Amino acid sequence: MAYVSGVLTIMLVMCTGLNDYGMVMFSVHMVQHMVISMLSPILILLGAPVTLALRALPTAGRGRKGPREVLLMLLHSRYLRIVTHPAFTIPMFIASLYALYFTPIFDFLMGSKTGHVAMMVHFLAVGVVFFWPIMGVDPGPNRPGYLMRMLELFAGMPFHAFFGIALMMASTPMVETFRNPPASLGIDALSDQNAAGGIAWAFSEIPSVLVLIALLFQWYGSEQRQAKRQDRAADRDGDKELEAYNAYLASLSGRG
């Protein structure tokens, strides 16, 4: 259900009229960005996409490598350990905002629908690699303790709020693509930019709450499983002690 919801959110912002408005309105574009980089990855990761893929893909014959084997190689590769490490994911998550919107790269990509789609794919990929080590259900190469995961979350999320505040406080349009919106829309470029900043600032709270809830549930489940393992180990030790005591009693009875 979570995986399907994540895919539907991508379709909503990319396969409807929102995508057309996102090419000319900064506020609509920011809705697309926030959803596809922060909400869609969380929902997809909660659906355990890697586990689903491994269960669905068939096993290749002996001596051959199919899609399932390639996926397993990728999961155990050094490359994946690097791109899911906090030293990579947090700077990439931040750079996707500041180094993209405040440089000519953004205007170049927004010059065509292909560039716009490529940008959205980038946002989705960055969101997945950022949130996967923090709250992904699938096992990953870098999976620290739960407190460390919360620190990773709080290390990246405030920069979205700072980005939104920078847009709201600007006295002139900061992005060339949205400097001259179509007259038919009847919007002011600066007002639309302020709205985009407000969306970026407010939307950063929603994923934080969702991730924290998911982490708390995962933490609770982990503690429950650990307690059950300890109980089973204690039961086994108790059975061994009882067997040893019975054997001792039997030896005394034999001597008598």
mmCIF file of C-alpha atoms in Angstrom:
data_model
loop_
_atom_site.group_PDB
_atom_site.id
_atom_site.type_symbol
_atom_site.label_atom_id
_atom_site.label_comp_id
_atom_site.label_asym_id
_atom_site.label_seq_id
_atom_site.Cartn_x
_atom_site.Cartn_y
_atom_site.Cartn_z
ATOM 1 C CA MET A 1 0.000 0.000 0.000
ATOM 2 C CA ALA A 2 2.762 2.465 0.899
ATOM 3 C CA TYR A 3 4.700 1.646 -2.273
ATOM 4 C CA VAL A 4 1.628 2.146 -4.464
ATOM 5 C CA SER A 5 0.877 5.440 -2.710
ATOM 6 C CA GLY A 6 4.419 6.614 -3.413
ATOM 7 C CA VAL A 7 4.110 5.792 -7.104
ATOM 8 C CA LEU A 8 0.729 7.546 -7.262
ATOM 9 C CA THR A 9 2.206 10.725 -5.780
ATOM 10 C CA ILE A 10 4.827 10.737 -8.546
ATOM 11 C CA MET A 11 2.140 10.285 -11.177
ATOM 12 C CA LEU A 12 0.083 13.074 -9.612
ATOM 13 C CA VAL A 13 2.812 15.698 -9.912
ATOM 14 C CA MET A 14 4.337 14.513 -13.207
ATOM 15 C CA CYS A 15 1.484 13.076 -15.293
ATOM 16 C CA THR A 16 -1.233 15.662 -14.729
ATOM 17 C CA GLY A 17 -1.724 19.349 -15.435
ATOM 18 C CA LEU A 18 0.490 20.149 -12.461
ATOM 19 C CA ASN A 19 3.516 19.357 -14.607
ATOM 20 C CA ASP A 20 2.529 21.961 -17.218
ATOM 21 C CA TYR A 21 1.950 24.628 -14.581
ATOM 22 C CA GLY A 22 5.218 23.623 -12.926
ATOM 23 C CA MET A 23 7.065 24.795 -16.022
ATOM 24 C CA VAL A 24 5.839 28.399 -15.644
ATOM 25 C CA MET A 25 4.901 28.849 -11.955
ATOM 26 C CA PHE A 26 7.533 28.699 -9.228
ATOM 27 C CA SER A 27 4.992 27.773 -6.549
ATOM 28 C CA VAL A 28 3.656 24.787 -8.500
ATOM 29 C CA HIS A 29 7.167 23.690 -9.347
ATOM 30 C CA MET A 30 8.043 23.804 -5.651
ATOM 31 C CA VAL A 31 5.058 21.570 -4.851
ATOM 32 C CA GLN A 32 6.394 19.084 -7.405
ATOM 33 C CA HIS A 33 9.877 19.275 -5.924
ATOM 34 C CA MET A 34 8.753 18.812 -2.317
ATOM 35 C CA VAL A 35 6.448 15.890 -3.109
ATOM 36 C CA ILE A 36 8.816 13.990 -5.382
ATOM 37 C CA SER A 37 11.942 14.509 -3.260
ATOM 38 C CA MET A 38 10.523 14.135 0.242
ATOM 39 C CA LEU A 39 7.080 12.492 0.283
ATOM 40 C CA SER A 40 7.325 9.990 -2.586
ATOM 41 C CA PRO A 41 10.670 8.471 -1.439
ATOM 42 C CA ILE A 42 9.367 7.967 2.112
ATOM 43 C CA LEU A 43 6.233 6.158 0.924
ATOM 44 C CA ILE A 44 8.180 4.037 -1.567
ATOM 45 C CA LEU A 45 10.789 3.045 1.025
ATOM 46 C CA LEU A 46 8.085 2.095 3.539
ATOM 47 C CA GLY A 47 6.838 -0.357 0.913
ATOM 48 C CA ALA A 48 10.199 -2.230 0.893
ATOM 49 C CA PRO A 49 10.797 -1.984 -2.891
ATOM 50 C CA VAL A 50 14.038 -4.008 -2.843
ATOM 51 C CA THR A 51 12.378 -6.899 -1.029
ATOM 52 C CA LEU A 52 9.456 -6.762 -3.455
ATOM 53 C CA ALA A 53 11.838 -6.840 -6.418
ATOM 54 C CA LEU A 54 13.835 -9.786 -5.046
ATOM 55 C CA ARG A 55 10.637 -11.742 -4.490
ATOM 56 C CA ALA A 56 9.262 -10.951 -7.933
ATOM 57 C CA LEU A 57 12.392 -11.409 -10.062
ATOM 58 C CA PRO A 58 13.141 -14.994 -11.110
ATOM 59 C CA THR A 59 16.462 -16.660 -10.322
ATOM 60 C CA ALA A 60 18.767 -17.050 -13.308
ATOM 61 C CA GLY A 61 20.165 -20.434 -14.248
ATOM 62 C CA ARG A 62 23.469 -21.725 -13.000
ATOM 63 C CA GLY A 63 26.393 -19.711 -14.339
ATOM 64 C CA ARG A 64 24.151 -16.882 -15.573
ATOM 65 C CA LYS A 65 23.319 -13.449 -14.205
ATOM 66 C CA GLY A 66 19.809 -12.107 -14.472
ATOM 67 C CA PRO A 67 18.203 -8.940 -13.098
ATOM 68 C CA ARG A 68 17.890 -10.518 -9.632
ATOM 69 C CA GLU A 69 21.592 -11.369 -9.474
ATOM 70 C CA VAL A 70 22.576 -7.911 -10.728
ATOM 71 C CA LEU A 71 20.404 -6.328 -8.036
ATOM 72 C CA LEU A 72 22.049 -8.455 -5.344
ATOM 73 C CA MET A 73 25.503 -7.482 -6.625
ATOM 74 C CA LEU A 74 24.515 -3.810 -6.449
ATOM 75 C CA LEU A 75 23.200 -4.187 -2.892
ATOM 76 C CA HIS A 76 26.542 -5.625 -1.757
ATOM 77 C CA SER A 77 28.706 -3.269 -3.831
ATOM 78 C CA ARG A 78 31.108 -0.654 -2.545
ATOM 79 C CA TYR A 79 29.330 1.926 -4.712
ATOM 80 C CA LEU A 80 26.099 1.577 -2.746
ATOM 81 C CA ARG A 81 27.958 1.836 0.561
ATOM 82 C CA ILE A 82 29.382 5.154 -0.614
ATOM 83 C CA VAL A 83 26.172 6.723 -1.964
ATOM 84 C CA THR A 84 24.189 5.768 1.155
ATOM 85 C CA HIS A 85 26.790 7.042 3.624
ATOM 86 C CA PRO A 86 25.797 10.217 5.519
ATOM 87 C CA ALA A 87 28.986 11.926 4.339
ATOM 88 C CA PHE A 88 27.530 11.682 0.818
ATOM 89 C CA THR A 89 23.753 11.782 1.311
ATOM 90 C CA ILE A 90 23.534 14.889 3.501
ATOM 91 C CA PRO A 91 25.720 17.160 1.277
ATOM 92 C CA MET A 92 23.927 15.872 -1.823
ATOM 93 C CA PHE A 93 20.536 16.534 -0.235
ATOM 94 C CA ILE A 94 21.584 20.113 0.542
ATOM 95 C CA ALA A 95 23.333 20.743 -2.787
ATOM 96 C CA SER A 96 20.203 19.696 -4.682
ATOM 97 C CA LEU A 97 18.627 22.883 -3.374
ATOM 98 C CA TYR A 98 21.274 25.584 -3.270
ATOM 99 C CA ALA A 99 23.651 24.480 -6.028
ATOM 100 C CA LEU A 100 20.754 23.888 -8.413
ATOM 101 C CA TYR A 101 18.312 26.749 -7.883
ATOM 102 C CA PHE A 102 20.904 29.459 -7.413
ATOM 103 C CA THR A 103 23.051 28.575 -10.446
ATOM 104 C CA PRO A 104 22.411 28.613 -14.229
ATOM 105 C CA ILE A 105 21.959 24.816 -14.125
ATOM 106 C CA PHE A 106 18.330 25.244 -13.112
ATOM 107 C CA ASP A 107 17.493 27.562 -16.023
ATOM 108 C CA PHE A 108 19.242 25.216 -18.448
ATOM 109 C CA LEU A 109 17.225 22.203 -17.273
ATOM 110 C CA MET A 110 13.987 24.156 -17.243
ATOM 111 C CA GLY A 111 14.553 25.085 -20.877
ATOM 112 C CA SER A 112 12.900 21.847 -22.001
ATOM 113 C CA LYS A 113 10.454 19.275 -20.693
ATOM 114 C CA THR A 114 13.186 16.659 -20.963
ATOM 115 C CA GLY A 115 15.423 18.693 -18.669
ATOM 116 C CA HIS A 116 12.526 19.201 -16.272
ATOM 117 C CA VAL A 117 11.861 15.455 -16.116
ATOM 118 C CA ALA A 118 15.585 14.768 -15.614
ATOM 119 C CA MET A 119 15.575 17.236 -12.711
ATOM 120 C CA MET A 120 12.628 15.475 -11.092
ATOM 121 C CA VAL A 121 14.309 12.083 -11.498
ATOM 122 C CA HIS A 122 17.345 13.546 -9.764
ATOM 123 C CA PHE A 123 15.193 14.847 -6.904
ATOM 124 C CA LEU A 124 13.587 11.418 -6.494
ATOM 125 C CA ALA A 125 16.948 9.608 -6.501
ATOM 126 C CA VAL A 126 18.443 12.035 -3.958
ATOM 127 C CA GLY A 127 15.410 11.604 -1.724
ATOM 128 C CA VAL A 128 15.662 7.815 -1.879
ATOM 129 C CA VAL A 129 19.374 7.645 -1.009
ATOM 130 C CA PHE A 130 18.897 10.222 1.777
ATOM 131 C CA PHE A 131 15.949 8.542 3.504
ATOM 132 C CA TRP A 132 16.884 4.885 2.877
ATOM 133 C CA PRO A 133 19.625 4.630 5.560
ATOM 134 C CA ILE A 134 17.400 6.559 7.972
ATOM 135 C CA MET A 135 14.037 4.760 7.802
ATOM 136 C CA GLY A 136 14.065 2.291 4.904
ATOM 137 C CA VAL A 137 12.430 -1.071 5.614
ATOM 138 C CA ASP A 138 14.820 -2.902 3.305
ATOM 139 C CA PRO A 139 18.218 -3.785 4.813
ATOM 140 C CA GLY A 140 20.904 -1.398 3.644
ATOM 141 C CA PRO A 141 24.706 -1.227 3.667
ATOM 142 C CA ASN A 142 24.795 1.714 6.100
ATOM 143 C CA ARG A 143 22.325 1.270 8.931
ATOM 144 C CA PRO A 144 23.398 3.079 12.142
ATOM 145 C CA GLY A 145 21.525 3.058 15.445
ATOM 146 C CA TYR A 146 18.171 4.768 15.770
ATOM 147 C CA LEU A 147 19.489 7.821 17.602
ATOM 148 C CA MET A 148 22.102 8.357 14.905
ATOM 149 C CA ARG A 149 19.406 8.073 12.235
ATOM 150 C CA MET A 150 17.435 10.838 13.923
ATOM 151 C CA LEU A 151 20.550 13.014 13.961
ATOM 152 C CA GLU A 152 21.022 12.392 10.240
ATOM 153 C CA LEU A 153 17.419 13.453 9.624
ATOM 154 C CA PHE A 154 17.772 16.673 11.613
ATOM 155 C CA ALA A 155 21.112 17.406 9.957
ATOM 156 C CA GLY A 156 19.527 17.688 6.520
ATOM 157 C CA MET A 157 15.955 18.852 6.973
ATOM 158 C CA PRO A 158 16.579 22.378 8.403
ATOM 159 C CA PHE A 159 18.294 23.412 5.169
ATOM 160 C CA HIS A 160 14.956 23.083 3.383
ATOM 161 C CA ALA A 161 13.485 25.570 5.837
ATOM 162 C CA PHE A 162 16.430 27.958 5.364
ATOM 163 C CA PHE A 163 16.009 27.682 1.595
ATOM 164 C CA GLY A 164 12.324 28.579 1.869
ATOM 165 C CA ILE A 165 13.076 31.542 4.119
ATOM 166 C CA ALA A 166 15.667 32.824 1.618
ATOM 167 C CA LEU A 167 13.046 32.770 -1.139
ATOM 168 C CA MET A 168 10.444 34.510 1.022
ATOM 169 C CA MET A 169 12.837 37.256 2.129
ATOM 170 C CA ALA A 170 14.133 38.053 -1.368
ATOM 171 C CA SER A 171 13.104 41.461 -2.723
ATOM 172 C CA THR A 172 13.539 40.441 -6.377
ATOM 173 C CA PRO A 173 12.904 37.236 -8.346
ATOM 174 C CA MET A 174 15.902 34.950 -7.839
ATOM 175 C CA VAL A 175 15.274 32.392 -10.602
ATOM 176 C CA GLU A 176 15.362 33.579 -14.207
ATOM 177 C CA THR A 177 12.967 30.901 -15.452
ATOM 178 C CA PHE A 178 10.083 32.267 -13.375
ATOM 179 C CA ARG A 179 10.950 35.960 -13.667
ATOM 180 C CA ASN A 180 8.332 36.640 -16.366
ATOM 181 C CA PRO A 181 5.277 34.389 -15.872
ATOM 182 C CA PRO A 182 2.660 34.293 -18.662
ATOM 183 C CA ALA A 183 0.308 37.282 -18.512
ATOM 184 C CA SER A 184 -2.659 34.932 -18.879
ATOM 185 C CA LEU A 185 -1.981 33.545 -15.393
ATOM 186 C CA GLY A 186 -2.317 36.968 -13.801
ATOM 187 C CA ILE A 187 0.367 36.357 -11.169
ATOM 188 C CA ASP A 188 3.253 38.446 -9.905
ATOM 189 C CA ALA A 189 6.674 36.796 -10.108
ATOM 190 C CA LEU A 190 7.811 37.976 -6.686
ATOM 191 C CA SER A 191 4.556 36.962 -4.990
ATOM 192 C CA ASP A 192 4.740 33.550 -6.641
ATOM 193 C CA GLN A 193 8.344 33.183 -5.458
ATOM 194 C CA ASN A 194 7.290 34.070 -1.905
ATOM 195 C CA ALA A 195 4.596 31.394 -2.133
ATOM 196 C CA ALA A 196 7.194 28.893 -3.341
ATOM 197 C CA GLY A 197 9.407 29.761 -0.381
ATOM 198 C CA GLY A 198 6.501 29.282 2.014
ATOM 199 C CA ILE A 199 5.809 25.856 0.501
ATOM 200 C CA ALA A 200 9.466 24.813 0.884
ATOM 201 C CA TRP A 201 9.544 26.081 4.467
ATOM 202 C CA ALA A 202 6.273 24.487 5.581
ATOM 203 C CA PHE A 203 6.602 21.214 3.693
ATOM 204 C CA SER A 204 9.857 20.276 5.410
ATOM 205 C CA GLU A 205 7.889 19.584 8.613
ATOM 206 C CA ILE A 206 5.659 16.897 7.091
ATOM 207 C CA PRO A 207 8.397 14.410 6.091
ATOM 208 C CA SER A 208 10.160 14.936 9.406
ATOM 209 C CA VAL A 209 7.042 13.875 11.311
ATOM 210 C CA LEU A 210 6.439 10.882 9.014
ATOM 211 C CA VAL A 211 10.034 9.690 9.320
ATOM 212 C CA LEU A 212 10.074 10.109 13.102
ATOM 213 C CA ILE A 213 6.862 8.085 13.434
ATOM 214 C CA ALA A 214 8.297 5.356 11.199
ATOM 215 C CA LEU A 215 11.545 5.327 13.190
ATOM 216 C CA LEU A 216 9.718 5.033 16.495
ATOM 217 C CA PHE A 217 7.678 2.085 15.244
ATOM 218 C CA GLN A 218 10.801 0.412 13.833
ATOM 219 C CA TRP A 219 12.681 1.037 17.075
ATOM 220 C CA TYR A 220 9.826 -0.452 19.114
ATOM 221 C CA GLY A 221 9.656 -3.490 16.837
ATOM 222 C CA SER A 222 13.409 -3.988 17.100
ATOM 223 C CA GLU A 223 13.264 -3.870 20.897
ATOM 224 C CA GLN A 224 10.406 -6.371 20.920
ATOM 225 C CA ARG A 225 12.312 -8.792 18.692
ATOM 226 C CA GLN A 226 15.427 -8.415 20.850
ATOM 227 C CA ALA A 227 13.406 -9.133 23.998
ATOM 228 C CA LYS A 228 11.912 -12.267 22.422
ATOM 229 C CA ARG A 229 15.361 -13.505 21.426
ATOM 230 C CA GLN A 230 16.611 -12.970 24.982
ATOM 231 C CA ASP A 231 13.569 -14.789 26.390
ATOM 232 C CA ARG A 232 14.163 -17.756 24.098
ATOM 233 C CA ALA A 233 17.837 -17.843 25.073
ATOM 234 C CA ALA A 234 16.893 -17.718 28.758
ATOM 235 C CA ASP A 235 14.402 -20.563 28.254
ATOM 236 C CA ARG A 236 17.065 -22.678 26.572
ATOM 237 C CA ASP A 237 19.517 -21.996 29.398
ATOM 238 C CA GLY A 238 16.830 -22.854 31.954
ATOM 239 C CA ASP A 239 16.079 -26.132 30.194
ATOM 240 C CA LYS A 240 19.765 -27.034 30.199
ATOM 241 C CA GLU A 241 20.037 -26.296 33.915
ATOM 242 C CA LEU A 242 16.927 -28.396 34.626
ATOM 243 C CA GLU A 243 18.306 -31.296 32.587
ATOM 244 C CA ALA A 244 21.626 -31.084 34.438
ATOM 245 C CA TYR A 245 19.826 -31.053 37.806
ATOM 246 C CA ASN A 246 17.692 -34.058 36.833
ATOM 247 C CA ALA A 247 20.804 -35.908 35.705
ATOM 248 C CA TYR A 248 22.419 -35.109 39.059
ATOM 249 C CA LEU A 249 19.387 -36.465 40.937
ATOM 250 C CA ALA A 250 19.413 -39.582 38.784
ATOM 251 C CA SER A 251 23.082 -40.176 39.563
ATOM 252 C CA LEU A 252 22.378 -39.870 43.304
ATOM 253 C CA SER A 253 19.498 -42.310 42.984
ATOM 254 C CA GLY A 254 21.732 -44.779 41.180
ATOM 255 C CA ARG A 255 24.361 -44.591 43.883
ATOM 256 C CA GLY A 256 21.697 -45.174 46.559
#
